[in-house]
Structure formats: C-alpha cells, structure tokens
Amino acid sequence: MQKLIVIGNGMAGMRAVEEILKRDANQFKITVFGAEPYGNYNRIMLSPVLSGEKTFEEIMINTPEWYAENDITLHVNAEVTEIDRENKIVKSANGIEESYDKLLIATGSEPFIIPVPGKDLDGVISFRDMNDIAAMEDAISKYENAVVIGGGLLGLEAAYGLQRRGMKATVIHLMDTLMERQLDPSAGALLKNELEGRGISVLTEANTKEIVGKDGRVTELHLADGRVIPADIVVMAVGIRPNVALAQASGLEVERGIVVNDQLLTSDEHIYSVGECVQHQGNVYGLVAPLYEMGKVLADHITGSDNAYQGSVTSTKLKVSGVDVFSAGDFSGGDDCEDVVLRDAARGIYKRVVLKDNKIQGAVLYGDTADGAWYFQMLKDEQDISDIRDLLIFGQAFASGGGASQDPIEAVAALPMDAEICGCNGVCKGDIVNAVNDKGLTTLDEVKAHTKASASCGTCAGLVENVLKATLGDAYSEVTVKPMCGCTEHTHDEVRAAIVEQELKTIPDVYQALEWKTPNGCSSCRPAMNYYLLCAWPGEYQDDTQSRFINERAHANIQKDGTYSVVPRMWGGLTNPKELRAIADAAEKFNVKTVKVTGGQRIDLFGIKKEDLPEIWADLNAAGMVSGHAYGKSLRTVKTCVGKEWCRFGTQMSMDLGVKLEKMAWGSYMPHKFKMAVSGCPRNCAEATIKDFGVICVDSGYQLSVAGNGGIHVRANDDLCLVKTEEEVLEYAGAYIQLYREEARYLERTAPWIERVGLEYVKSIVVDDEARRKELYARFTHSQSFWQDDPWAKAVNEEEAGAEFKPLAVMTAQAAE
C-alpha cells in the first residue's frame, strides 16, 4: 500500500481524499496534517456560525471518528514547515516527520491584510477561521462598534453576523458598488439599501487611511477624506491570496499560485495540489465548486483513471438570510454584448442577463434567484438562446412555454446530468441521481448524507428534493415530516427557521414570505405561528390573542358545562392561611361547585361563570395570588416534597428550591404544558421522575432528569446530569427549557421531542457545552423579562383586555329603534 500525505485539513484536500476513498479505499495509507486543532469543517459556513444561525458542530464535515473509521492518521495543530522532496519526507513545526509516496498540497489561501498604520493593533482581525470567529465572539460580548473593511461577499456576511449579534456594524468599501465583482451598479444599490434597512451602515468610495488605538487596542478608523469611524473591532475582509510559502520553499513552480497541470500535478511528478493555493492555466479560484471539481480529477488520476481538469465557470450566492443575490459569468457587457433587464422596484427584484452572439455571458439576479441554476447551466453549456430570447428574462417557467404553472419536477427532469444543483458542495444532478439509484435513497436527508447536496446553506433543498422526486417517479413517497397544516407546504421546522432567518415579525409577514395558501390561516397553524413568533422575538412581537385557544384567551379552563375552573398559583406547592382564606371566601362568593386539590399541589375552583372570572381573579389577586397558568402551553407546576426542612430523610431544601424554580420559570410560554418537580431524597415523594424536568436531591447535590410524562403513555425521565448547587439547577433548567422552547414543534411535549432529537443531542448542548448552556439560559431570562406579568391582573385592570369576559348586551327591537 502506498503512502499518501495530505498537507491541509481543509475543504479542498479532504474532498479529494473522500473522492479517492470512493474509488479505491485500499490503495493508500493516508496521513493528514492540519494546522488547526479541529477535524474538517465547512469554512464557507463560518458566516452562519458568526450570525448564530448554525453551530460549529453543524458545519463539521468530517469528525475525528470519520478519520478513524477510514484508517486515516490525522495530525492536528501540526503545521508542515518543510518538504524534503529528495527523500520524500514532510516535517511539521511540532516535530512530526512522515515519509510519502505521493504528496497532496492543499494549503488553501490566507487573508490579505491592508498595510495601513494600526493593522497590528489588538482587535484588528481577518475572517478566515474559527480563531477569527472566537475573536469576534469575544468582541460581541464586550464592545459595541464593529467596522468591516471590504464590501465583498465575506465582508458583508461578517457585517451581517456582527450586527445580528448586537454590534453596530459599519462596512467600509473602497469601490462605489458593493460586491462589484459579482454585482452591477443597479443590483449593488439594491443590496446597499437592503443592508442599510437592516441597520448596517455602508460607506462606499471610502478609503481607509489609518487604524487608531489606545493602550494597544483599536478604537477608531480614519478615512482618507477625514471621516472618523468608532471601532472596537476591525475585520479585514478585502480578499485572499494563495498560501504558497511552503511550496515556494520546497522549490516547486509557483506564480500567483502553485502551478499545476490538467491532472493537478505540480512541477514534481510525485506532488499534487488542489484548492485555493493552485494556479491552473493562469487562473486561481476562491470559491468552493472549483475546488471540488479539482478533487475529482485528482482522485481519478491518482487511482489510475484518465481525467483532465479544464477550469471552472463559477457562480456566487450571498449567505445573508433573506437577501437573495446570485451572479454568474461575465456581466461587464460591452459594445458587442446585449443587456436584457427586468426591474420590479415594488417587489425589490432586479434581473439582468448579458448576451453575446445569442449566448449567455453573465447573469445578475437580485430578489428572485430561483432561476439562477437555469441561467448558469445555459451559460456553461454555451446554449444558443435565440428561440427563447423574448421570454428569457422571465425565467425558465415562461421561457419553456409552460407558463407560471410549469411543473417544477418536469423542469428539473429536463436539466442535464452535469447541471449544478448544490453550489456549496459542488454536487451536480448526476451525482444525486446516481446516489438515489445505486444506494436506494428515498428521502432528502438520505440524499444529503450520501452526496452532501443541501448540507451547507440549504438554499438548494427544494431543488434537491425535486431531483429526488424526478428520479424516483411513482416510487417517491412524501417525507415523514408533514406540513404544518393544509394552509402551507412548509413544515413546522421550516417555518421556525424562516421566521428567524428572514426576520419575520408578524403573522401576515409569515404568510407573505412563505406564500400561505389561505388568507388568514386556520386554527391549527395560527396558534403555532403565534408561539413561534413570540419565542423568536421576545419584547418585539405583539402577541395575537385571537390566535390562542379559548383557555388561553380566557386564562381559565373551560369545562364541559361551559363554566370555567380557576387555579391560583401556589409557589412550589406552598400556601398560607391568608391564601386559604381568600380561596375559601372566593369559593363561597362565587358559588364554586367543587374545590379540588390537583396532582400538582394546587387548588382548583370549578364552576365559575365566564363573566365572573375578572371578579374572582381580583379577589385572589388582592390576597397576593396570581394565575397558575393551568390553562396554558406554559409552566404549570413545580411539585415538591417537604425535603430537608421537615423530613428526616431529606437531603436538601426541596421546597425552597421548588419555589425558586417556579419563580424563575412562571409565565414562560412553551410548545406544550411543562411540569417540574423537586424531591428531597431518592424516595422521590414529589414524583420528579415523570416530569418534564425533575430534580432528585442527593447527598452530593442534585440529580437532574428530563422528558418524563405521566399522561396516557407514561414515560420515565432520562438522566441528564448531576450538579452540585442550586444555582446550577436553575441554570440547567432554564437552558433546557429554552432549548425545548426554541426547537420543539408546537404541541410537542418534551417526551416525544427528546425521543425525536435524542437525549445525547440535548446533553451535548445543555451539559457538555457550557457556552451554549449559558447562552440559552441568558435568552430564557431575557424572554422572561417580558412575560412574567400576571394575565389575571391585566384582564382585571385593563378595560380592553377585560372586554373578552363581558356578556353581549341583549338588544330589543325597541332599543334598536
């Protein structure tokens, strides 16, 4: 078996390795050197990580387990500093030496730093790897003002992420048009307006003169025209250049990049090179699709097949949620070119296709990029568009004669096998079709797992699924996750994601953005959407009470005879004579038919007329009692035993802790009802092991468990972890609740939710990841600051809120006259 060493653990090198393994997993003993301390991650998805839309774990391509499973030796934190070509040995900075038969250099690129005064100050960083993300995360937590130099793809994504995380972001761009390499002035102006509308300051034709600091850290950025921009952090995103230092030092032929031939061989017949460090036929590439195409050719050649890399035609998308931008080819135009342009200012849509000799030379799409892949394929195929020229700008559906109702399955079926479907991962239609046929794939998730199509930004998921449908034909069955309801084709998860990514903040906004089929939704989707918006935008979203079920609108439980039951809150199951007297007085005053002690240690008063609800609430409020939310998708109770206070077996103060938990979490709306309990010892008198969140007090601390259910299908809790202090109990509980709030589907209790996502997933976030736990807990407490108002008191004191409970006036004919 030959030895193959790969220098560079990035996307290009490891895709080449994946391709080699597909062709012959036994031909090479593979060793990988990576300068970073991680496995292989998707670098182009750093922007969603910065903006908080994805986690680092979600952008991992190959974990350490994958290397082990494929018998690949991975050296992390091991920058290669020398290639001994004569003896075929590589040496790393940390002293590792390995010999090779074949060597692959995939050292990628490095960010370009503008040589202005102040470039070395603390807080001046690039946007290239996880270290840069960590530096920005640190700045987000401490500072206010962020300046991004560079209005290209990366710079705008950095500014968007920083602004989304709470910083005041300013983009400094030397040219007069943002993304001038990808957009023309018209599309660039639309993009500038969109970003400014989102609160990002954009300064074009702005030349950085100097970065100024104090005590070694950046404080200001000075422009050549005299303007001064406050800056606590400066991100330089002005471009990249091939990382060729190692190749140069090794004596390989290097120009702008490492020179390779059509088989990706360098000037040394034993050394290949792929990725952003490469120069092929005079071209260097900074996008991912060419890197993957190189990897396939290299894999063919190194395993003994003929293939040749012919260069790449590239397209571009911007990864800023809700901003649809696409460009491909050369759209600079000229005397021998024609422009075909569509503008729809009201809808924010701009399309421009540049033609030359009846062939597409370039395309720029803003606001509606659905036809990007179609234009791009015709561009690559150099297709003559004479027959469809009149309708070309209106998109594939019109140009193909099918009108707006053209079946998208037919459209994707008509694409050639080499049509690019997923630009992020360089996956073409043929890759998906072959995987579906060869491996028997039937779902989008399976296609994603085997081909990586839609596994990155996910914007091509619909197109991938249409390829799947077209391939399987009648054998295709709908996905197991159903749409929210008959009003939409979108699932709960898709709607939640769209609300956050597109910053949708009202129900009508969601209808508009997701093309709801009905004008006002239905009784199924409206409550769910109301909850999703409430959860996503605490303090901003205005609760739509008409989208709540009757129990939540009335803040009481309607019973079978049309009366209501009222349950005042008893913190941790505790009460006192004053509260008991108030309950007894209220029971007599309002002729309560039944007084019931519930299983959650509350007192339930049955038989209250709807019009009497505000008055009984007023009486109970006067005694200091508030709503127990027994009617809501929210925290119901925190059941406790007497614990160490009174019980001779108790190990901790369970009543006291139960009160603290309830006062922390009351009023929090959730996907479904939520119950907690605290037992003072393992005898578990509070039945904490069948609650959504349970605490068992033990000598060494507190055993936490989750996702129990005492309903029709009894489910015992899963152990979460053991913690030592009450403060930790509160933090873990708040973080767990928030994770459930943010990720469960409406009307999904914790038991089915955790069985769907897996206990290990929840543990990995709430237990193993301290930073994410604290973030979740912080978001929970932030949300609680808006919702811990007693709805009974509001209904009593506010006339408009109390109008719900006033009976309709009886109108007689005489009165009407």
PDB file of N, CA and C in Angstrom, residues 567-574 596-604 628 630 636-640 662 675-677 686-687 691:
ATOM      1  N   VAL A 567     -57.403  28.266  38.756  1.00  0.00           N
ATOM      2  CA  VAL A 567     -56.334  27.670  39.562  1.00  0.00           C
ATOM      3  C   VAL A 567     -55.312  28.746  39.912  1.00  0.00           C
ATOM      4  N   PRO A 568     -55.325  29.260  41.134  1.00  0.00           N
ATOM      5  CA  PRO A 568     -54.276  30.224  41.511  1.00  0.00           C
ATOM      6  C   PRO A 568     -52.949  29.516  41.751  1.00  0.00           C
ATOM      7  N   ARG A 569     -51.880  30.268  41.535  1.00  0.00           N
ATOM      8  CA  ARG A 569     -50.551  29.675  41.683  1.00  0.00           C
ATOM      9  C   ARG A 569     -50.170  29.563  43.159  1.00  0.00           C
ATOM     10  N   MET A 570     -49.589  28.439  43.518  1.00  0.00           N
ATOM     11  CA  MET A 570     -49.022  28.240  44.857  1.00  0.00           C
ATOM     12  C   MET A 570     -47.566  27.867  44.653  1.00  0.00           C
ATOM     13  N   TRP A 571     -46.685  28.788  44.930  1.00  0.00           N
ATOM     14  CA  TRP A 571     -45.274  28.620  44.586  1.00  0.00           C
ATOM     15  C   TRP A 571     -44.703  27.373  45.238  1.00  0.00           C
ATOM     16  N   GLY A 572     -44.272  26.440  44.434  1.00  0.00           N
ATOM     17  CA  GLY A 572     -43.670  25.215  44.948  1.00  0.00           C
ATOM     18  C   GLY A 572     -44.647  24.353  45.724  1.00  0.00           C
ATOM     19  N   GLY A 573     -45.940  24.590  45.544  1.00  0.00           N
ATOM     20  CA  GLY A 573     -46.940  23.805  46.276  1.00  0.00           C
ATOM     21  C   GLY A 573     -47.179  24.314  47.682  1.00  0.00           C
ATOM     22  N   LEU A 574     -46.642  25.480  48.016  1.00  0.00           N
ATOM     23  CA  LEU A 574     -46.798  26.036  49.358  1.00  0.00           C
ATOM     24  C   LEU A 574     -47.955  27.027  49.390  1.00  0.00           C
ATOM     25  N   LYS A 596     -61.036  21.332  44.377  1.00  0.00           N
ATOM     26  CA  LYS A 596     -60.244  20.119  44.146  1.00  0.00           C
ATOM     27  C   LYS A 596     -58.750  20.424  44.344  1.00  0.00           C
ATOM     28  N   VAL A 597     -58.087  19.583  45.140  1.00  0.00           N
ATOM     29  CA  VAL A 597     -56.625  19.656  45.217  1.00  0.00           C
ATOM     30  C   VAL A 597     -56.071  18.854  44.046  1.00  0.00           C
ATOM     31  N   THR A 598     -55.314  19.500  43.197  1.00  0.00           N
ATOM     32  CA  THR A 598     -54.832  18.842  41.969  1.00  0.00           C
ATOM     33  C   THR A 598     -53.596  17.987  42.258  1.00  0.00           C
ATOM     34  N   GLY A 599     -53.208  17.214  41.259  1.00  0.00           N
ATOM     35  CA  GLY A 599     -51.993  16.411  41.378  1.00  0.00           C
ATOM     36  C   GLY A 599     -50.734  17.251  41.404  1.00  0.00           C
ATOM     37  N   GLY A 600     -50.878  18.528  41.032  1.00  0.00           N
ATOM     38  CA  GLY A 600     -49.709  19.408  41.023  1.00  0.00           C
ATOM     39  C   GLY A 600     -49.656  20.309  42.235  1.00  0.00           C
ATOM     40  N   GLN A 601     -50.356  19.913  43.326  1.00  0.00           N
ATOM     41  CA  GLN A 601     -50.333  20.685  44.571  1.00  0.00           C
ATOM     42  C   GLN A 601     -50.906  22.087  44.392  1.00  0.00           C
ATOM     43  N   ARG A 602     -52.061  22.163  43.752  1.00  0.00           N
ATOM     44  CA  ARG A 602     -52.788  23.423  43.616  1.00  0.00           C
ATOM     45  C   ARG A 602     -54.239  23.189  44.046  1.00  0.00           C
ATOM     46  N   ILE A 603     -54.987  24.268  44.201  1.00  0.00           N
ATOM     47  CA  ILE A 603     -56.414  24.144  44.489  1.00  0.00           C
ATOM     48  C   ILE A 603     -57.189  24.662  43.285  1.00  0.00           C
ATOM     49  N   ASP A 604     -58.063  23.839  42.769  1.00  0.00           N
ATOM     50  CA  ASP A 604     -58.812  24.134  41.551  1.00  0.00           C
ATOM     51  C   ASP A 604     -60.254  24.460  41.935  1.00  0.00           C
ATOM     52  N   GLY A 628     -52.152  30.515  37.896  1.00  0.00           N
ATOM     53  CA  GLY A 628     -51.326  29.304  37.865  1.00  0.00           C
ATOM     54  C   GLY A 628     -51.085  28.778  36.474  1.00  0.00           C
ATOM     55  N   ALA A 630     -52.795  27.119  34.537  1.00  0.00           N
ATOM     56  CA  ALA A 630     -53.232  25.739  34.344  1.00  0.00           C
ATOM     57  C   ALA A 630     -53.892  25.547  32.986  1.00  0.00           C
ATOM     58  N   ARG A 636     -46.684  24.812  34.266  1.00  0.00           N
ATOM     59  CA  ARG A 636     -47.853  24.586  35.118  1.00  0.00           C
ATOM     60  C   ARG A 636     -47.421  24.640  36.592  1.00  0.00           C
ATOM     61  N   THR A 637     -46.759  23.585  37.041  1.00  0.00           N
ATOM     62  CA  THR A 637     -46.460  23.478  38.463  1.00  0.00           C
ATOM     63  C   THR A 637     -45.029  23.038  38.698  1.00  0.00           C
ATOM     64  N   VAL A 638     -44.569  23.287  39.916  1.00  0.00           N
ATOM     65  CA  VAL A 638     -43.324  22.697  40.400  1.00  0.00           C
ATOM     66  C   VAL A 638     -43.691  21.962  41.700  1.00  0.00           C
ATOM     67  N   LYS A 639     -43.818  20.689  41.584  1.00  0.00           N
ATOM     68  CA  LYS A 639     -44.248  19.887  42.724  1.00  0.00           C
ATOM     69  C   LYS A 639     -43.055  19.623  43.639  1.00  0.00           C
ATOM     70  N   THR A 640     -43.307  19.657  44.947  1.00  0.00           N
ATOM     71  CA  THR A 640     -42.205  19.419  45.885  1.00  0.00           C
ATOM     72  C   THR A 640     -42.668  18.500  47.015  1.00  0.00           C
ATOM     73  N   GLU A 662     -39.954  27.731  40.293  1.00  0.00           N
ATOM     74  CA  GLU A 662     -41.235  28.216  39.785  1.00  0.00           C
ATOM     75  C   GLU A 662     -41.211  29.721  39.558  1.00  0.00           C
ATOM     76  N   LYS A 675     -44.117  20.679  33.230  1.00  0.00           N
ATOM     77  CA  LYS A 675     -44.193  20.472  34.681  1.00  0.00           C
ATOM     78  C   LYS A 675     -42.816  20.123  35.229  1.00  0.00           C
ATOM     79  N   MET A 676     -42.589  20.589  36.467  1.00  0.00           N
ATOM     80  CA  MET A 676     -41.332  20.273  37.133  1.00  0.00           C
ATOM     81  C   MET A 676     -41.637  19.721  38.525  1.00  0.00           C
ATOM     82  N   ALA A 677     -40.642  19.124  39.122  1.00  0.00           N
ATOM     83  CA  ALA A 677     -40.790  18.627  40.489  1.00  0.00           C
ATOM     84  C   ALA A 677     -39.424  18.535  41.142  1.00  0.00           C
ATOM     85  N   ALA A 686     -42.096  13.543  45.478  1.00  0.00           N
ATOM     86  CA  ALA A 686     -42.695  14.520  44.559  1.00  0.00           C
ATOM     87  C   ALA A 686     -42.845  13.969  43.149  1.00  0.00           C
ATOM     88  N   GLU A 687     -42.498  12.698  42.952  1.00  0.00           N
ATOM     89  CA  GLU A 687     -42.638  12.051  41.635  1.00  0.00           C
ATOM     90  C   GLU A 687     -41.881  12.822  40.539  1.00  0.00           C
ATOM     91  N   LYS A 691     -41.650  13.908  35.256  1.00  0.00           N
ATOM     92  CA  LYS A 691     -41.921  15.315  34.955  1.00  0.00           C
ATOM     93  C   LYS A 691     -41.061  15.773  33.770  1.00  0.00           C
TER      94      LYS A 691
END
